[in-house]
C-alpha cells in the first residue's frame, strides 16, 4: 500500500499499460509518437478507472473514480476491492459477492455496464473487464470503469419532457376533433350548412396540427439517430422563398410586410427540396408570428461552411421585432426553446438545425439591423461528383 500511495503517478501509469496488455513502445521517436513515451496518466481519463490485482487488492484508483464515488484515493489504494468499492445492485445485494469475478465462471470476460449503488444511495454506472493470461485461466487483473449518472439523467429528463410536451400538444386538437365530430353526429339536422362548414374546417385544421406534430417527432427521431435521409436534386431557392411568401399573403398577411432580395447569379443548389421547404417555412413562420415590421429575406452566394473553395447559398431571414435576448442566443436551437408564449412546441428550430447540418451546412442566429431576430443558414452546393 505504501508503494501505491507514495508514487501514485508512476504506479498508475504502469498498471494502466499492463491492464491494456500493450507491449512497451519502442525507444526513439516512433515510440514517443505512438503513446507519448508511454506516460499515460490515469488521471487524464474522463471516466473513473479502478484496477485490482490478482488478489483483489486495489492498485489503481484515478481522480475521476475518487470524484464519482466520493471515496478518497488514499482510502481505496491497497484495500480489497469489495471494501474499497462496496457496490450493491438495486435490490440491495452485494455486487462483488454476487458476480464473484475471481472465483466465478472461468470463461467470463467481464460485466456489461449497469446502474449500481454505493453506500448512501450514490448511483454509478459500472462496467468491468476480467484480464486473464489464458481464456480459462485465473483473473490476473480486474479493470473497472465508473461513470456518473448525470448525463443519463439529463437524457431521461429530456425524453420525459418530450413525452409530456407531445401529450399536451396532442390533447388540445384531439379534444376539439372529438367534440366537434360527436356534436355533428348527434345533432346534424340542427345545424345550418355554414355552421357545419365552420366545425369541419376546425376539425381539418386540428387534424393538420396533429399530423404536423407527428412529423416533427419523426424528424427528431431521425436527427437524433443520424438516420435523416436526404434526396438531393436541383433546388430553386428563390422560387421556394417566393412560394412561402405568397402562402403567408394568402392567409392574410400584407404583401408589403415581406421584402425579398436576391443576389444573382446563384450557384445551382443540390439539396432535398422538401427539407429546404421545411427550413424556410419554419423560419418565415417564426418571423411572422414572433417578430414585427418588415420580414426581410436575403438570398446570396456564399462560401461553403466546410470548404472555403466550395460555393454555397446563404439565406438570411430577419424581422424588426423585439429580437432574442442575448442570454438566450445559445439556447435557440435546443429542444423546447420558446421565444414567446405565442404557441408552438419549441421543436421547430431544433429540427431546422438538424436539417441544415445534415446537408453539411450551418445556421446561426443574431440581432438584425432593425433590432429583431436574424437567422442565417448556408447550404453547400453539393453538386454530384458525376457532374463536376
Short mmCIF file of C-alpha atoms in Angstrom, two decimals, residues 138-304:
data_model
loop_
_atom_site.label_atom_id
_atom_site.label_comp_id
_atom_site.label_asym_id
_atom_site.label_seq_id
_atom_site.Cartn_x
_atom_site.Cartn_y
_atom_site.Cartn_z
CA UNK A 138 -7.36 -17.17 -13.33
CA UNK A 139 -8.13 -13.44 -13.27
CA UNK A 140 -4.85 -11.51 -13.19
CA UNK A 141 -6.39 -8.04 -13.13
CA UNK A 142 -9.88 -6.69 -12.71
CA UNK A 143 -10.42 -3.41 -14.60
CA UNK A 144 -13.48 -1.42 -13.52
CA UNK A 145 -14.86 1.62 -15.36
CA UNK A 146 -17.06 4.11 -13.50
CA UNK A 147 -19.26 6.85 -14.87
CA UNK A 148 -21.64 9.26 -13.23
CA UNK A 149 -25.35 9.12 -13.95
CA UNK A 150 -25.83 12.84 -14.66
CA UNK A 151 -25.69 12.50 -18.46
CA UNK A 152 -28.16 9.60 -18.44
CA UNK A 153 -30.48 11.54 -16.14
CA UNK A 154 -30.40 14.52 -18.49
CA UNK A 155 -31.27 12.22 -21.39
CA UNK A 156 -34.11 10.63 -19.44
CA UNK A 157 -35.36 14.07 -18.38
CA UNK A 158 -35.27 15.23 -22.00
CA UNK A 159 -37.27 12.18 -23.09
CA UNK A 160 -39.78 12.70 -20.28
CA UNK A 161 -40.15 16.36 -21.25
CA UNK A 162 -40.67 15.36 -24.88
CA UNK A 163 -43.40 12.89 -23.90
CA UNK A 164 -45.09 15.48 -21.68
CA UNK A 165 -44.96 18.10 -24.45
CA UNK A 166 -46.37 15.71 -27.03
CA UNK A 167 -49.16 14.61 -24.70
CA UNK A 168 -50.08 18.24 -24.02
CA UNK A 169 -49.93 19.27 -27.67
CA UNK A 170 -52.00 16.29 -28.80
CA UNK A 171 -54.68 16.63 -26.14
CA UNK A 172 -55.98 20.00 -27.32
CA UNK A 173 -56.57 19.25 -31.04
CA UNK A 174 -57.83 15.73 -30.37
CA UNK A 175 -60.30 17.05 -27.79
CA UNK A 176 -61.53 19.57 -30.38
CA UNK A 177 -61.81 16.92 -33.11
CA UNK A 178 -63.68 14.57 -30.79
CA UNK A 179 -66.04 17.29 -29.58
CA UNK A 180 -66.99 18.61 -32.99
CA UNK A 181 -67.41 15.20 -34.61
CA UNK A 182 -69.54 13.94 -31.70
CA UNK A 183 -71.69 17.07 -31.89
CA UNK A 184 -72.16 16.78 -35.63
CA UNK A 185 -73.08 13.11 -35.42
CA UNK A 186 -75.60 13.68 -32.64
CA UNK A 187 -77.23 16.89 -33.92
CA UNK A 188 -76.52 17.04 -37.64
CA UNK A 189 -80.01 18.29 -38.62
CA UNK A 190 -79.94 21.16 -36.14
CA UNK A 191 -77.03 23.00 -37.76
CA UNK A 192 -77.01 25.16 -40.84
CA UNK A 193 -74.63 24.48 -43.69
CA UNK A 194 -72.41 27.40 -42.62
CA UNK A 195 -72.19 26.04 -39.07
CA UNK A 196 -71.32 22.58 -40.34
CA UNK A 197 -68.65 24.03 -42.62
CA UNK A 198 -67.11 26.01 -39.74
CA UNK A 199 -66.92 22.95 -37.48
CA UNK A 200 -65.50 20.77 -40.27
CA UNK A 201 -62.87 23.41 -41.07
CA UNK A 202 -61.89 23.44 -37.39
CA UNK A 203 -61.62 19.64 -37.38
CA UNK A 204 -59.49 19.79 -40.53
CA UNK A 205 -57.15 22.41 -39.02
CA UNK A 206 -56.74 20.41 -35.81
CA UNK A 207 -56.06 17.23 -37.78
CA UNK A 208 -53.35 19.10 -39.69
CA UNK A 209 -51.89 20.22 -36.37
CA UNK A 210 -51.69 16.60 -35.16
CA UNK A 211 -50.13 15.50 -38.45
CA UNK A 212 -47.52 18.27 -38.20
CA UNK A 213 -46.63 17.31 -34.63
CA UNK A 214 -46.20 13.64 -35.57
CA UNK A 215 -43.97 14.68 -38.49
CA UNK A 216 -41.84 16.75 -36.08
CA UNK A 217 -41.44 13.78 -33.76
CA UNK A 218 -40.36 11.55 -36.64
CA UNK A 219 -37.84 14.19 -37.74
CA UNK A 220 -36.42 14.44 -34.21
CA UNK A 221 -36.06 10.68 -34.04
CA UNK A 222 -34.20 10.57 -37.37
CA UNK A 223 -31.96 13.51 -36.46
CA UNK A 224 -31.02 12.07 -33.05
CA UNK A 225 -30.25 8.65 -34.55
CA UNK A 226 -28.41 10.04 -37.59
CA UNK A 227 -30.94 8.48 -39.98
CA UNK A 228 -32.27 11.64 -41.63
CA UNK A 229 -32.42 10.79 -45.33
CA UNK A 230 -31.78 13.43 -47.98
CA UNK A 231 -32.98 13.11 -51.56
CA UNK A 232 -30.84 15.69 -53.30
CA UNK A 233 -31.90 17.32 -56.54
CA UNK A 234 -31.56 20.81 -58.03
CA UNK A 235 -33.45 23.34 -55.89
CA UNK A 236 -34.51 26.82 -57.00
CA UNK A 237 -34.15 28.54 -53.63
CA UNK A 238 -35.54 31.86 -54.92
CA UNK A 239 -38.72 30.19 -56.16
CA UNK A 240 -39.07 28.33 -52.86
CA UNK A 241 -38.84 31.58 -50.88
CA UNK A 242 -41.39 33.27 -53.14
CA UNK A 243 -43.75 30.32 -52.71
CA UNK A 244 -43.65 30.63 -48.93
CA UNK A 245 -44.13 34.40 -49.06
CA UNK A 246 -47.22 34.00 -51.28
CA UNK A 247 -48.61 31.39 -48.87
CA UNK A 248 -48.40 33.88 -45.99
CA UNK A 249 -50.02 36.59 -48.11
CA UNK A 250 -52.85 34.18 -48.97
CA UNK A 251 -53.52 33.67 -45.25
CA UNK A 252 -53.99 37.40 -44.63
CA UNK A 253 -50.52 38.91 -44.28
CA UNK A 254 -49.99 42.23 -46.07
CA UNK A 255 -47.84 41.92 -49.23
CA UNK A 256 -45.79 44.92 -48.09
CA UNK A 257 -44.64 43.07 -44.98
CA UNK A 258 -42.21 40.93 -46.99
CA UNK A 259 -39.06 42.11 -48.73
CA UNK A 260 -37.08 39.60 -50.81
CA UNK A 261 -33.58 40.46 -52.04
CA UNK A 262 -31.74 38.05 -54.34
CA UNK A 263 -28.14 38.48 -55.41
CA UNK A 264 -27.60 36.94 -58.83
CA UNK A 265 -26.15 34.75 -60.15
CA UNK A 266 -26.82 31.99 -57.64
CA UNK A 267 -25.00 28.66 -57.89
CA UNK A 268 -27.05 25.56 -58.65
CA UNK A 269 -28.02 24.11 -55.29
CA UNK A 270 -28.39 20.35 -54.84
CA UNK A 271 -30.50 19.65 -51.77
CA UNK A 272 -33.62 17.91 -50.56
CA UNK A 273 -36.44 20.25 -51.70
CA UNK A 274 -38.91 19.06 -49.05
CA UNK A 275 -36.36 19.60 -46.26
CA UNK A 276 -35.42 23.04 -47.62
CA UNK A 277 -39.15 23.93 -47.68
CA UNK A 278 -39.37 22.82 -44.06
CA UNK A 279 -36.47 25.09 -43.06
CA UNK A 280 -37.84 28.11 -44.95
CA UNK A 281 -41.37 27.54 -43.67
CA UNK A 282 -40.24 27.39 -40.05
CA UNK A 283 -38.02 30.47 -40.23
CA UNK A 284 -40.65 32.59 -42.02
CA UNK A 285 -43.40 31.44 -39.67
CA UNK A 286 -41.24 32.38 -36.67
CA UNK A 287 -40.54 35.82 -38.16
CA UNK A 288 -44.25 36.43 -38.85
CA UNK A 289 -45.54 35.04 -35.56
CA UNK A 290 -42.91 36.32 -33.13
CA UNK A 291 -41.47 39.30 -35.00
CA UNK A 292 -42.83 42.64 -36.08
CA UNK A 293 -42.48 45.03 -39.00
CA UNK A 294 -40.96 44.01 -42.32
CA UNK A 295 -39.69 40.46 -42.77
CA UNK A 296 -36.60 40.59 -44.99
CA UNK A 297 -35.33 37.52 -46.83
CA UNK A 298 -31.93 37.82 -48.48
CA UNK A 299 -30.53 35.15 -50.83
CA UNK A 300 -26.90 35.31 -51.92
CA UNK A 301 -23.97 33.10 -52.94
CA UNK A 302 -21.53 32.34 -50.14
CA UNK A 303 -18.54 30.20 -49.28
CA UNK A 304 -19.47 26.72 -48.15
#
